[in-house]
mmCIF file of C-alpha atoms in Angstrom:
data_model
loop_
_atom_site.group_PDB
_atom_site.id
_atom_site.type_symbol
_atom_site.label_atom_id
_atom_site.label_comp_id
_atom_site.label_asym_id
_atom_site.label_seq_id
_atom_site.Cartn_x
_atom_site.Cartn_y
_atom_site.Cartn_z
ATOM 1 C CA UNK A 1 0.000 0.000 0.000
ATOM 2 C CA UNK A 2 1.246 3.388 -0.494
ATOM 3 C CA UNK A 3 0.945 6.840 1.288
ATOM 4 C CA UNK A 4 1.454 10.366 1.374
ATOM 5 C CA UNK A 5 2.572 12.658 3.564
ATOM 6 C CA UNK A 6 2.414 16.630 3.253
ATOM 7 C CA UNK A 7 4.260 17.893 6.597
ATOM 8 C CA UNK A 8 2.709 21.131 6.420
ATOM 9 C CA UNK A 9 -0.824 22.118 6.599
ATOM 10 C CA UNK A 10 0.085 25.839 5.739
ATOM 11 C CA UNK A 11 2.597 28.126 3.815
ATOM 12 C CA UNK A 12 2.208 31.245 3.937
ATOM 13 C CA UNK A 13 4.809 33.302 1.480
ATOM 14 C CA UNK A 14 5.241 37.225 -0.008
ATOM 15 C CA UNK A 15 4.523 37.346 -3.508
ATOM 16 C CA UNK A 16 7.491 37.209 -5.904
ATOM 17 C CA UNK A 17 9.551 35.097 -3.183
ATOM 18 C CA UNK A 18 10.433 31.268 -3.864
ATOM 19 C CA UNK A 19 8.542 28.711 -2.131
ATOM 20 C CA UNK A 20 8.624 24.873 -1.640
ATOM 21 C CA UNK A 21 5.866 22.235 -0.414
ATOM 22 C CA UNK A 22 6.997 19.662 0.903
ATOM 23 C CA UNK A 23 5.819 15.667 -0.229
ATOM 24 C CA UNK A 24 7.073 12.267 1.105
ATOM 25 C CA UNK A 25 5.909 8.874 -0.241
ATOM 26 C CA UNK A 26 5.977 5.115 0.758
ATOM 27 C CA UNK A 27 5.297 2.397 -1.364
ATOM 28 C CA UNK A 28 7.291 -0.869 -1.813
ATOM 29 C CA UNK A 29 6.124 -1.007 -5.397
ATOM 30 C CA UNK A 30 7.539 1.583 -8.068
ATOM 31 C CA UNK A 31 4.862 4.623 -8.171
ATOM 32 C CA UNK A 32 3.802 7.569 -10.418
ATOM 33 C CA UNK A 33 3.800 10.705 -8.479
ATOM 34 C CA UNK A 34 1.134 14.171 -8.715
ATOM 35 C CA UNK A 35 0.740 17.516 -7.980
ATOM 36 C CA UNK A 36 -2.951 18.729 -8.227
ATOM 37 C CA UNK A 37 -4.293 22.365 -7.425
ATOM 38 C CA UNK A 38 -7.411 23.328 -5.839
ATOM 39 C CA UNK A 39 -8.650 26.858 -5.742
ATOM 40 C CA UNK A 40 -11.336 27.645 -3.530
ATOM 41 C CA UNK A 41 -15.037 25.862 -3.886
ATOM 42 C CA UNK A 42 -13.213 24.091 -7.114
ATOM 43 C CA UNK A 43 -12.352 20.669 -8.409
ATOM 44 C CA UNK A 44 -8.682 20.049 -8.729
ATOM 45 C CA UNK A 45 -6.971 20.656 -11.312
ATOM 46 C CA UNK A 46 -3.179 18.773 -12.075
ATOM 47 C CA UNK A 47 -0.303 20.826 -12.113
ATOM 48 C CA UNK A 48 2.049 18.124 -12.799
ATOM 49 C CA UNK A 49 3.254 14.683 -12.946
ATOM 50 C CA UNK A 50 6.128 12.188 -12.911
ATOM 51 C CA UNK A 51 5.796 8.861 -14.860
ATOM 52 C CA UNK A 52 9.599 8.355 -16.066
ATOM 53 C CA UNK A 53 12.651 9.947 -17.450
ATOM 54 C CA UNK A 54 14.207 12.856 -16.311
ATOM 55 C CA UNK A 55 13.182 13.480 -12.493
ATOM 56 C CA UNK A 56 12.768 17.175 -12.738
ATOM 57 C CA UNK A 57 9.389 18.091 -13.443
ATOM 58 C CA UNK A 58 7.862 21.057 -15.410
ATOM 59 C CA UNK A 59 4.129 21.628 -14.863
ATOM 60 C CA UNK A 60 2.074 24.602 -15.742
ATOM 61 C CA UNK A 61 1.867 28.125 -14.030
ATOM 62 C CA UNK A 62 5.894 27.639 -13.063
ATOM 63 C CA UNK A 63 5.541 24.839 -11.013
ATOM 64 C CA UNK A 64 8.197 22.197 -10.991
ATOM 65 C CA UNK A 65 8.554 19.402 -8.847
ATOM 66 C CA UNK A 66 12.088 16.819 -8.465
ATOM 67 C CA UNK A 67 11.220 13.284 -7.722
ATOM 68 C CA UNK A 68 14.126 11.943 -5.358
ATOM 69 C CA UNK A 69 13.667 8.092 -5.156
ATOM 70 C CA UNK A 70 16.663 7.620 -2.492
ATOM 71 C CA UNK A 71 14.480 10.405 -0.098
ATOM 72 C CA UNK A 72 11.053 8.856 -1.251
ATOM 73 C CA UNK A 73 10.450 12.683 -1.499
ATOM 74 C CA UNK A 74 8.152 14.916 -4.800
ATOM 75 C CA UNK A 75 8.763 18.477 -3.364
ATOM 76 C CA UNK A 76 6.990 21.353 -5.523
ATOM 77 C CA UNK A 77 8.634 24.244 -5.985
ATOM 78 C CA UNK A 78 8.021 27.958 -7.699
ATOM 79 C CA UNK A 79 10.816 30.366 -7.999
ATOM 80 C CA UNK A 80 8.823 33.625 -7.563
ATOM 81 C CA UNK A 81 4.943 33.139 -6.331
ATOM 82 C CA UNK A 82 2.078 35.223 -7.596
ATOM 83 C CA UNK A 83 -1.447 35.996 -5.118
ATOM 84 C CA UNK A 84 -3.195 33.509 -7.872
ATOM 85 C CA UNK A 85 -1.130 31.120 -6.717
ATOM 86 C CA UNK A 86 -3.073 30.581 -3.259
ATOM 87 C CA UNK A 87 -5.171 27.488 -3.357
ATOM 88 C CA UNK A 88 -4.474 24.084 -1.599
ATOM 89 C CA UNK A 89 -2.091 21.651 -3.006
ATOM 90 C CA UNK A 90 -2.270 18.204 -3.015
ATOM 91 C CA UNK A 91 0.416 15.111 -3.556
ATOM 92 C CA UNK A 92 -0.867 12.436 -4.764
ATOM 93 C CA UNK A 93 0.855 8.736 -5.661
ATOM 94 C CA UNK A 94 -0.716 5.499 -7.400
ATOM 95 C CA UNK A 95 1.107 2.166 -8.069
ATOM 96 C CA UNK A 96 2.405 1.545 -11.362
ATOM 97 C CA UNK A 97 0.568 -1.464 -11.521
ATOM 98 C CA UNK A 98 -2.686 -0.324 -10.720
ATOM 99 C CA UNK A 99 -3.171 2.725 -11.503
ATOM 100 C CA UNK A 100 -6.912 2.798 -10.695
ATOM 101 C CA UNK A 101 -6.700 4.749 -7.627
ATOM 102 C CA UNK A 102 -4.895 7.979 -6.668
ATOM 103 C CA UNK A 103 -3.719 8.238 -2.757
ATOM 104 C CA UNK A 104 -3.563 11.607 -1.848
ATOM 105 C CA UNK A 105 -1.771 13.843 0.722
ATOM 106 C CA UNK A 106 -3.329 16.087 3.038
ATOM 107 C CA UNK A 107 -2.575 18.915 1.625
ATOM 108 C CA UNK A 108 -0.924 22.042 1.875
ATOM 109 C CA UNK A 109 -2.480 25.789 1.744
ATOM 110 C CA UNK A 110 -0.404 27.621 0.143
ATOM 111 C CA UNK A 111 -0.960 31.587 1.713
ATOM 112 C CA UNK A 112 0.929 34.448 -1.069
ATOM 113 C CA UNK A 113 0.394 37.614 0.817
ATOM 114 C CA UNK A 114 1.032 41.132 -1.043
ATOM 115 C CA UNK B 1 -13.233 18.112 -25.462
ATOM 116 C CA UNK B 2 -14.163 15.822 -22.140
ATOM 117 C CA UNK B 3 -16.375 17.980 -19.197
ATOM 118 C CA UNK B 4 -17.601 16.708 -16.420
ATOM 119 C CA UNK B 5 -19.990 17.943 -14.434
ATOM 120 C CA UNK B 6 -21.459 17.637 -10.935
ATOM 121 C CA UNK B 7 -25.134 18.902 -9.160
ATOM 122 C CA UNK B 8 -25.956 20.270 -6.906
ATOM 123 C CA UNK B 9 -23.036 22.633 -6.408
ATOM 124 C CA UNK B 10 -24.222 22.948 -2.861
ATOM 125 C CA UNK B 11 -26.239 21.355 -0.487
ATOM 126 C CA UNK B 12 -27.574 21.820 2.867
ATOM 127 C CA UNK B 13 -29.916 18.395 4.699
ATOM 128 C CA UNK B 14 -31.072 17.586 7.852
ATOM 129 C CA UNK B 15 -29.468 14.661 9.661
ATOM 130 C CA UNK B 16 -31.597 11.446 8.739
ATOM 131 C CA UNK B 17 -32.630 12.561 5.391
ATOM 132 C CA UNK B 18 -31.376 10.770 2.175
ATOM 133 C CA UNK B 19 -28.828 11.913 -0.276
ATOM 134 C CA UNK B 20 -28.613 11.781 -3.926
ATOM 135 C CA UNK B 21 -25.218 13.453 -5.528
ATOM 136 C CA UNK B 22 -25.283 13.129 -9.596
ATOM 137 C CA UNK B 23 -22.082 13.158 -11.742
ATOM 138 C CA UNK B 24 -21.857 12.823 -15.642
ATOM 139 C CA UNK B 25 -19.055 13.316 -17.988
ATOM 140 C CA UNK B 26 -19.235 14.447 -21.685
ATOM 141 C CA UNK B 27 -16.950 13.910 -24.695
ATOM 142 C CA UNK B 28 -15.696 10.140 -23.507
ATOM 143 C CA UNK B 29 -16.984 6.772 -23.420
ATOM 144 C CA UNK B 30 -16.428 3.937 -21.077
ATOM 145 C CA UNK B 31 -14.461 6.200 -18.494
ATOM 146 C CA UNK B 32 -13.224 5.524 -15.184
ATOM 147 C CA UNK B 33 -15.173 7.300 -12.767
ATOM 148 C CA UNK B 34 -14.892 8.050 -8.743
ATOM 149 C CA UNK B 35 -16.117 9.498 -5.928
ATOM 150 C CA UNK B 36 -14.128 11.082 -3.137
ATOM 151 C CA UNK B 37 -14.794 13.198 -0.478
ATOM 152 C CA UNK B 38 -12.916 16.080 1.065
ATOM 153 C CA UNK B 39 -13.304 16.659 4.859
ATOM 154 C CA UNK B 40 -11.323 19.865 6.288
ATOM 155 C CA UNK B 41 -8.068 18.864 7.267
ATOM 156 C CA UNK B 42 -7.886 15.586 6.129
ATOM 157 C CA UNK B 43 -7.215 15.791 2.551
ATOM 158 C CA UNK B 44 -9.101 13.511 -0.501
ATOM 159 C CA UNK B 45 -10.654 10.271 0.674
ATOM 160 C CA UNK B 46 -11.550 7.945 -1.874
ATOM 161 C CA UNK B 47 -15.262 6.307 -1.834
ATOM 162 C CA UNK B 48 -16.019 4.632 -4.226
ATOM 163 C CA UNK B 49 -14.883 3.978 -8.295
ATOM 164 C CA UNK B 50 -16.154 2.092 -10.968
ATOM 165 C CA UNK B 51 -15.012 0.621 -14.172
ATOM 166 C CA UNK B 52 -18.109 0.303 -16.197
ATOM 167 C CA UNK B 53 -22.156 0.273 -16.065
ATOM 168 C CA UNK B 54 -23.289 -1.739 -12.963
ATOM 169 C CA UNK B 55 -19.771 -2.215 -11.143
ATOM 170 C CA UNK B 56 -18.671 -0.221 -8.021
ATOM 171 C CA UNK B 57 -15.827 -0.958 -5.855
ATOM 172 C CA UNK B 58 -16.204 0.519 -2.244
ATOM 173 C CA UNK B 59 -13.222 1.847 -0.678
ATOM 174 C CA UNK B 60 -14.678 2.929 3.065
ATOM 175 C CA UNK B 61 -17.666 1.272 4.707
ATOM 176 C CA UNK B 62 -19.768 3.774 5.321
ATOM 177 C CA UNK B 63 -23.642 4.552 5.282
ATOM 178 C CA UNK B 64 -22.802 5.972 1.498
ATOM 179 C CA UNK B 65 -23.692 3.848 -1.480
ATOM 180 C CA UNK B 66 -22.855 4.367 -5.312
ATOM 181 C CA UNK B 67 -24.566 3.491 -8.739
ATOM 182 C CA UNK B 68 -24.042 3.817 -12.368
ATOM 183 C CA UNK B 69 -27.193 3.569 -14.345
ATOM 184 C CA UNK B 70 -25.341 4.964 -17.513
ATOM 185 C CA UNK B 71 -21.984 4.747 -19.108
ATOM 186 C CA UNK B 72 -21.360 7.946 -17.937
ATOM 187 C CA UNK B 73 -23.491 8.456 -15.087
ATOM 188 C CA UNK B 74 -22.279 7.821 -11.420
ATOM 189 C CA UNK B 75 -24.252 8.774 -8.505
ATOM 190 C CA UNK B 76 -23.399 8.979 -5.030
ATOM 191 C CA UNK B 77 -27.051 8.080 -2.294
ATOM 192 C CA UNK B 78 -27.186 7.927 1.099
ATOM 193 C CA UNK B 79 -30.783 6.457 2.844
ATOM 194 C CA UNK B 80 -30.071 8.632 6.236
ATOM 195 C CA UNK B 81 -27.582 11.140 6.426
ATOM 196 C CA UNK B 82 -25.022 11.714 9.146
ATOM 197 C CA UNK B 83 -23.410 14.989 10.507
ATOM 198 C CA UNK B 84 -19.958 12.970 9.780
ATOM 199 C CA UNK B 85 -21.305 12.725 6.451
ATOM 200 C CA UNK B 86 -20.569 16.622 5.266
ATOM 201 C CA UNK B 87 -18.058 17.755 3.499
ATOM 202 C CA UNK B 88 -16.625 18.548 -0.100
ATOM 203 C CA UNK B 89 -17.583 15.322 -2.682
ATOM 204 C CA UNK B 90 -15.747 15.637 -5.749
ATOM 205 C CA UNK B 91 -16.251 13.166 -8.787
ATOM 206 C CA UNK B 92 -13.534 12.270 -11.337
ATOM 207 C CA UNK B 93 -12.938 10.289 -14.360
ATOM 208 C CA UNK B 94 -10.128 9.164 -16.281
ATOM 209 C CA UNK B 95 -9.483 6.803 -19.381
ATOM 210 C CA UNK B 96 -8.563 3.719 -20.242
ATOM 211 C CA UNK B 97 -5.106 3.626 -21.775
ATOM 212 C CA UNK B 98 -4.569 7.549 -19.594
ATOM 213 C CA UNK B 99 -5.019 5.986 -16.184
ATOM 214 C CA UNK B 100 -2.318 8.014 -14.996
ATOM 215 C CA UNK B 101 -4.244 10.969 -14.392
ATOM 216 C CA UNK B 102 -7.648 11.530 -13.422
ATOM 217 C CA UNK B 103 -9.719 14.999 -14.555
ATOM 218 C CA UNK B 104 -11.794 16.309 -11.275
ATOM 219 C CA UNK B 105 -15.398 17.737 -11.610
ATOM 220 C CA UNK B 106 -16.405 21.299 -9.701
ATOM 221 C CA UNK B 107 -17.387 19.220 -6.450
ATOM 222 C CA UNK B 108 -20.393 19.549 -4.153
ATOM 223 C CA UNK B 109 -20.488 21.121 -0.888
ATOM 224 C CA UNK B 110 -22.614 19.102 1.038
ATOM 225 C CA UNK B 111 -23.564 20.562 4.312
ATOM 226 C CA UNK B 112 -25.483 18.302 7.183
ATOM 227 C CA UNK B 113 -27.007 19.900 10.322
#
């Protein structure tokens, strides 16, 4: 079985600085790894993902995320935050093998003050 | 292009009274489709998902019960609500072949007092 694990609940940043959320995995089975976004009273919406190849990430709005395999870790990072980006994020994993179901993190609210 | 949509946007019931929570997606056939529900704090549970017309796979026991009538039709009941029961229900779908990701209708907030 796999799980998530999104340290923290909040981040609150300035706008323009850098910011990173944080995302830790476990899984004895080889994974695919998500970052979705939720802005308030919405769906979610997926920023980005890792299937294979080159473990740095590009998603859309800036995002980009580095899977680590040896730290079990999917951080997301943005090197200069706008006040759109505020919304919740969410990690997310599912098993290679079965990639029915998505296990997601907690989450992490993401604060960009002026 | 694939939509999916979800309705009510919003709801407000009385503890005890039923539920009935409609999702249907546009522009696909044969999807995967999914329930989940978001309570505050504790991130995306998933409830239920099914693989075609007539088969559900439950995920939590729970007092909640799913259905697809149609292809793409899924529909999330309950017979007698709980207050445990609110929260944020969001359906999804993805694809056969795309199972990688999985495209998220605009949720219902479902409020029980």
């Amino acid at each position: 079985a796999q799980s998530v694990t999104q340290l923290d609940s909040q981040v609150p940043v300035f706008e323009e600085a850098p910011v990173e959320l944080r995302c830790n995995y476990s899984s004895s089975v080889s994974v695919y790894l998500f970052w979705y976004v939720q802005y308030p009273n919405q769906g979610l919406q997926l920023l980005l993902k890792y299937l294979s190849g080159s473990t740095l990430v590009k998603g859309i709005n800036g995002f980009e995320a580095e899977f680590n395999k040896s730290q079990t870790s999917f951080h997301l990072r943005k090197p200069s935050v706008h006040i759109s980006d505020t919304a919740e994020y969410f990690c997310a994993v599912s098993d290679r093998r079965n990639t029915d179901k998505l296990i997601f993190g907690t989450g992490t609210r993401l604060q960009v003050f002026p | 292009s694939q939509t999916i949509h979800q309705w009510p946007a919003t709801l407000v019931q009385p503890v005890g009274s039923p539920l009935s929570l409609e999702c249907t997606v546009e522009g696909t056939s044969n999807p995967n489709l999914y329930w989940y529900r978001q309570a505050a704090g504790r991130g995306l549970q998933l409830l239920f998902y099914s693989v075609g017309i007539g088969q559900i796979s439950s995920e939590v026991p729970q007092n909640l019960s799913a259905s697809r009538p149609q292809d793409r039709q899924f529909i999330l009941s309950s017979k007698k609500l709980l207050l445990s029961d609110s929260g944020f229900y969001l359906c999804a779908w993805n694809q056969d072949g795309q199972l990688d990701t999985q495209y998220f209708g605009p949720g219902t907030r479902l409020t029980v007092l």
